[in-house]
Coordinates of C-alpha atoms in Angstrom, one line a residue:
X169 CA 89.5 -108.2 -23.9
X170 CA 89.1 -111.2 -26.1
X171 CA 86.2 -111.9 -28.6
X172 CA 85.1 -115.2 -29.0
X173 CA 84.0 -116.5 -32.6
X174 CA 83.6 -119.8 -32.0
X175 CA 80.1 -122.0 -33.4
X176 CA 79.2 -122.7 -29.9
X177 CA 77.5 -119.9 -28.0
X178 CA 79.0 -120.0 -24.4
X179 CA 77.5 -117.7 -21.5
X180 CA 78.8 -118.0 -18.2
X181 CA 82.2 -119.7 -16.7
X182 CA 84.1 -122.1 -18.2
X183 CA 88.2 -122.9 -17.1
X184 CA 88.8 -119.8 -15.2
X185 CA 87.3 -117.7 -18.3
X186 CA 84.1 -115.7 -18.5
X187 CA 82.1 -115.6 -21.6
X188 CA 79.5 -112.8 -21.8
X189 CA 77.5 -111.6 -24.5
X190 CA 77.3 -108.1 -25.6
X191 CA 76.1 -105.5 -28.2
X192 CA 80.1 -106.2 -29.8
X193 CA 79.3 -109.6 -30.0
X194 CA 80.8 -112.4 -27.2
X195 CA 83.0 -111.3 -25.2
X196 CA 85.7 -113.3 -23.0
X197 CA 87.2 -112.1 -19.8
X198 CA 89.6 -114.3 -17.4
X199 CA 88.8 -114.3 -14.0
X200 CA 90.8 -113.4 -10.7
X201 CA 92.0 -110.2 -9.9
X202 CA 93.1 -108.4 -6.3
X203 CA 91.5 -108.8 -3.1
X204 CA 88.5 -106.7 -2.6
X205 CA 90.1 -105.8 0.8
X206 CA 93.4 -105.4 -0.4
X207 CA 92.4 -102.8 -2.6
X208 CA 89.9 -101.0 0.0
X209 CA 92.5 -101.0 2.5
X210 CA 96.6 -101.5 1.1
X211 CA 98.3 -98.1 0.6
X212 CA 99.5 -99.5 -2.5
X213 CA 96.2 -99.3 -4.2
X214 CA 95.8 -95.3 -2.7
X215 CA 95.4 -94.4 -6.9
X216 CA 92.8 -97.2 -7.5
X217 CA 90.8 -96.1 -4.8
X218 CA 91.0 -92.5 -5.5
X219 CA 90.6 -93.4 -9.3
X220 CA 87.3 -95.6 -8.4
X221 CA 85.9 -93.0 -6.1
X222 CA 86.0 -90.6 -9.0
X223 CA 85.0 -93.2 -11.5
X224 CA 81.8 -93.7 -9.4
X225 CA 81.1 -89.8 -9.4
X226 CA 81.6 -89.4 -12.9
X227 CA 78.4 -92.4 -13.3
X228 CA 76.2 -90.9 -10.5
X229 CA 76.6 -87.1 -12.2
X230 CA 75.9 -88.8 -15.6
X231 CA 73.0 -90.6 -14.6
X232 CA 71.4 -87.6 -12.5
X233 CA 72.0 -85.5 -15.9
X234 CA 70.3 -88.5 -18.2
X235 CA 67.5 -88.5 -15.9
X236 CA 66.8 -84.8 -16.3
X237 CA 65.4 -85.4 -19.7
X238 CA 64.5 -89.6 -19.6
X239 CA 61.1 -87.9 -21.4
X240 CA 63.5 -87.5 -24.3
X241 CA 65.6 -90.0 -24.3
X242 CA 62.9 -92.3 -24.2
X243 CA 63.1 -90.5 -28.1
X244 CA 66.4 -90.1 -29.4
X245 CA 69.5 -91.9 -28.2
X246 CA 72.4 -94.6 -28.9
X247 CA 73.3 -97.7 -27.4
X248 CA 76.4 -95.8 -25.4
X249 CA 74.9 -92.3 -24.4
X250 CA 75.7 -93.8 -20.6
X251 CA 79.2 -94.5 -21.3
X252 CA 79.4 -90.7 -23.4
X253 CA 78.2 -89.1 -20.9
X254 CA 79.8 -90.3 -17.9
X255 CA 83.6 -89.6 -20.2
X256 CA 81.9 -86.0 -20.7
X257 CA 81.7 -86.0 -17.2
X258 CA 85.1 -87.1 -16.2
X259 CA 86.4 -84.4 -18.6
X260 CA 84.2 -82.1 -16.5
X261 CA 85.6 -83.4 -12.9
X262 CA 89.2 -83.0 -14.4
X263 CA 88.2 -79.2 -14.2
X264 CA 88.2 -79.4 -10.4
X265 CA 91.6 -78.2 -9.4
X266 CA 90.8 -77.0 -5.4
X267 CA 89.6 -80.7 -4.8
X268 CA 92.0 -83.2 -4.0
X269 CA 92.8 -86.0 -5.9
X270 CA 90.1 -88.8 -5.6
X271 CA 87.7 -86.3 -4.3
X272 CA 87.8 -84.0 -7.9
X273 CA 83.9 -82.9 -8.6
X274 CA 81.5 -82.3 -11.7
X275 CA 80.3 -79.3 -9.8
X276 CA 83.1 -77.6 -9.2
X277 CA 84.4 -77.6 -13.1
X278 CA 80.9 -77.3 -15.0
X279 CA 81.3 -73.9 -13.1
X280 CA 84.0 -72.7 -15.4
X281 CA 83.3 -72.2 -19.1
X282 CA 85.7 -74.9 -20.4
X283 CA 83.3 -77.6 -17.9
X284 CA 80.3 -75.9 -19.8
X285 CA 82.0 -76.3 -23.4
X286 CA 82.5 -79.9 -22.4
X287 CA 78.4 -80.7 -22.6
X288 CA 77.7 -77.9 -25.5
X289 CA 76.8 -79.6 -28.9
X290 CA 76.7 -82.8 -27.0
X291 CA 74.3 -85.4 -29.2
X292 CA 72.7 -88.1 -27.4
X293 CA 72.3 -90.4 -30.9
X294 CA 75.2 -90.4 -32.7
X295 CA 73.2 -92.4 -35.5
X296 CA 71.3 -89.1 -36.2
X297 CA 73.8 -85.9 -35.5
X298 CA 72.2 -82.7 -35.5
X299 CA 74.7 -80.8 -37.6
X300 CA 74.3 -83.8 -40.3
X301 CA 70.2 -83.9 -40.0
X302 CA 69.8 -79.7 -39.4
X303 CA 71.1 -77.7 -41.9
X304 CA 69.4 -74.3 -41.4
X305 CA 70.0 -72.1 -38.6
X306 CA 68.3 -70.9 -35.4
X307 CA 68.5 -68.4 -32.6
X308 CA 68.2 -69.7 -28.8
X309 CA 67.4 -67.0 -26.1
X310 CA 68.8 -68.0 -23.1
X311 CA 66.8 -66.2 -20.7
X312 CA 63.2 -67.7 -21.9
X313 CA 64.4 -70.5 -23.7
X314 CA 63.0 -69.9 -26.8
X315 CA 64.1 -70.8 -30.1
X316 CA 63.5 -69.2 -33.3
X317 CA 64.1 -70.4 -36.9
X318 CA 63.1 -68.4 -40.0
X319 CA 62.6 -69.3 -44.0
X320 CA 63.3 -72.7 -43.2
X321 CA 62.4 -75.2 -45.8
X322 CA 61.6 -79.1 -44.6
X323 CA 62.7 -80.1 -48.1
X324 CA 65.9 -78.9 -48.4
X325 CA 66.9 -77.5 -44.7
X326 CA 66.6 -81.3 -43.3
X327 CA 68.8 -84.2 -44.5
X328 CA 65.4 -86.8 -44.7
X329 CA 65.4 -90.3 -43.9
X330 CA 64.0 -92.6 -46.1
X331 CA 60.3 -93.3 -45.8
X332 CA 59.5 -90.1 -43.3
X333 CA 56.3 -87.7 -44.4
X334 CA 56.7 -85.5 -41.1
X335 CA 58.9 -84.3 -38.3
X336 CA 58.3 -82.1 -35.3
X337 CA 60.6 -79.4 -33.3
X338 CA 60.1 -79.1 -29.9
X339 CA 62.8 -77.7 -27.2
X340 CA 63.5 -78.4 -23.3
X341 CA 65.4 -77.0 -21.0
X342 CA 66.4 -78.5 -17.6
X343 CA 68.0 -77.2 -14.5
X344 CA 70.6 -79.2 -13.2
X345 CA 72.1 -79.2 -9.6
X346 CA 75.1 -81.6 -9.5
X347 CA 75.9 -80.8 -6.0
X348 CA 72.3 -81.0 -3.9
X349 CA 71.4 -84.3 -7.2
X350 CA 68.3 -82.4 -8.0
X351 CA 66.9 -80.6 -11.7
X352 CA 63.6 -79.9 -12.9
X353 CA 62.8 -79.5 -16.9
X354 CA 60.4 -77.8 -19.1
X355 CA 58.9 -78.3 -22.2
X356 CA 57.6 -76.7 -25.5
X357 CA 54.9 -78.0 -27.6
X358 CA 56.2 -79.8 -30.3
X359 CA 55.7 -78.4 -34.1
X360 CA 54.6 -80.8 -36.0
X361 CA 54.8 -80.1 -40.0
X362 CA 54.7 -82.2 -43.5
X363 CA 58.2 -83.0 -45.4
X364 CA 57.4 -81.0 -48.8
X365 CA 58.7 -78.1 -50.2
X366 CA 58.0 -74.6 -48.2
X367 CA 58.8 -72.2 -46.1
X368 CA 57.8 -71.7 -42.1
X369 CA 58.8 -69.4 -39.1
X370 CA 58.9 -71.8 -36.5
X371 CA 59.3 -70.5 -32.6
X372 CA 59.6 -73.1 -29.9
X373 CA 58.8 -71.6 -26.7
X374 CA 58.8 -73.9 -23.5
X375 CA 56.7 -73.0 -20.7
X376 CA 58.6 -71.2 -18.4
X377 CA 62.1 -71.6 -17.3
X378 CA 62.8 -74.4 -14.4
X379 CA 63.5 -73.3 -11.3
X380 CA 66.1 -73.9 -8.6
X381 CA 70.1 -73.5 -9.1
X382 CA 73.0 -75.1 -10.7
X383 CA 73.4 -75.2 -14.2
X384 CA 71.2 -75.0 -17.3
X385 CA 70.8 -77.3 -20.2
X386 CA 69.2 -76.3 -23.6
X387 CA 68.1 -79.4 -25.5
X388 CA 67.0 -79.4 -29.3
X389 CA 64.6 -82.9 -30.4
X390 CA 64.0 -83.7 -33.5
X391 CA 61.3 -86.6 -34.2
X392 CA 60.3 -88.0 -37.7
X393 CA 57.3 -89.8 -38.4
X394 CA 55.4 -91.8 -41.4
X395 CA 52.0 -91.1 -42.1
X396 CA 49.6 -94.0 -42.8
X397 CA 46.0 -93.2 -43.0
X398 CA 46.3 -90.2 -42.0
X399 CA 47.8 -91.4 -39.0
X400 CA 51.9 -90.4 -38.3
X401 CA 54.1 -93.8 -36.4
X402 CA 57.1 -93.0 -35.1
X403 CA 59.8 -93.7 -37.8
X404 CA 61.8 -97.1 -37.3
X405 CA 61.6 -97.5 -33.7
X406 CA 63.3 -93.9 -33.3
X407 CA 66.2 -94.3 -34.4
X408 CA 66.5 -91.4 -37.1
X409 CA 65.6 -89.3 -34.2
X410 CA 68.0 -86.4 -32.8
X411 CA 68.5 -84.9 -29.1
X412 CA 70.6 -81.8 -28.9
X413 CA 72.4 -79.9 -26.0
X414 CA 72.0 -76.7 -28.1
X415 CA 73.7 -74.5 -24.5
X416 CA 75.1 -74.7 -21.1
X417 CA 74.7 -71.8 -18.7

């Protein structure tokens, strides 16, 4: 796909070429392309239907997931989390090998291990990775969804963005049900603590477990803040921020 760097800003059609604007800058695509009902309906485009089918499943399963913890994301995320997540996903559906082609399902391979190592350590702002911003450790117990982290320092155990005073922990975890498109999530309370030399025992303990089946996500936020009259703001819009699929189960 071409990009256009011309002094004009074109949006729309012009010549049988489509200019569109995007976060990469302009973008120009021709038009044309096959029949809408060719493709729906000619047994030589079987594969692009079967690969579009899948395509589409890959989306829906990455939105449901997205949707499972929008409370975060609202926090901590990048301009392509959608399109990360749905390749995650893909990766996951290629896991499927009872279903036949076209018909392959997240489900199915986020049942084995290797679908659930697909989604572990995912983060969903790649500005901000967790292993680059964290640098202490921590224990997660699967069955309450606690997490505990000892001696850590917020001096040293945090790489600090410029202009923060504060950050808060706090951990979710959300069930997920690919098959029935259905989840609920919980919540801990967030621990909120000053930027200066020390050393806490934190625990982050949501409030119960989530009910229902499929599989369960264990998510990690990080938020960092500026204080300002003894008020703390939400460092630059965010974007500092980290969100952190810590397990799978």
């Amino acid at each position: 796909m071409a990009k256009f760097d011309g002094i004009f800003e074109i949006k729309g059609t012009l010549q049988g070429m489509s200019f569109y604007k995007s976060k990469d800058g302009m973008l120009i695509r021709k038009k044309g392309g096959v029949d809408k009902s060719r493709i729906k309906n000619d047994p030589a485009f079987q594969r692009t239907r079967e690969n579009g089918s899948e395509f589409g499943h890959n989306a829906k399963m990455g939105q449901l997931m997205r949707k499972s913890v929008a409370n975060l994301l609202s926090l901590a995320k990048d301009y392509r989390v959608s399109s990360r997540m749905s390749q995650a996903m893909s990766r996951i559906k290629n896991l499927d090998f009872t279903s036949p082609r076209g018909d392959r399902k997240v489900w199915i391979g986020i049942a084995s291990d290797e679908g659930k190592q697909a989604l572990r350590g995912f983060d969903f702002n790649l500005n901000s990775p967790f292993n680059s911003v964290f640098r202490s450790q921590y224990v997660l117990d699967t069955v309450t969804g606690a997490v505990t982290i000892a001696n850590f320092n917020p001096a040293t155990n945090l790489s600090l963005p410029q202009g923060a005073t504060h950050a808060s922990f706090s951990v979710s975890v959300a069930s997920v049900d690919f098959e029935l498109e259905n989840y609920g999530t919980t919540y801990s309370p967030k621990e909120n603590f000053a930027l200066v030399d020390g050393s806490l025992d934190l625990t982050l303990t949501p409030s119960g477990m989530p009910g229902g089946t499929g599989s369960t996500f264990f998510y990690f936020l990080i938020e960092f803040f500026q204080e300002l009259n003894g008020v703390q703001y939400p460092l630059k819009n965010n974007s500092h921020n980290v969100l952190y699929l810590m397990e799978v189960v």
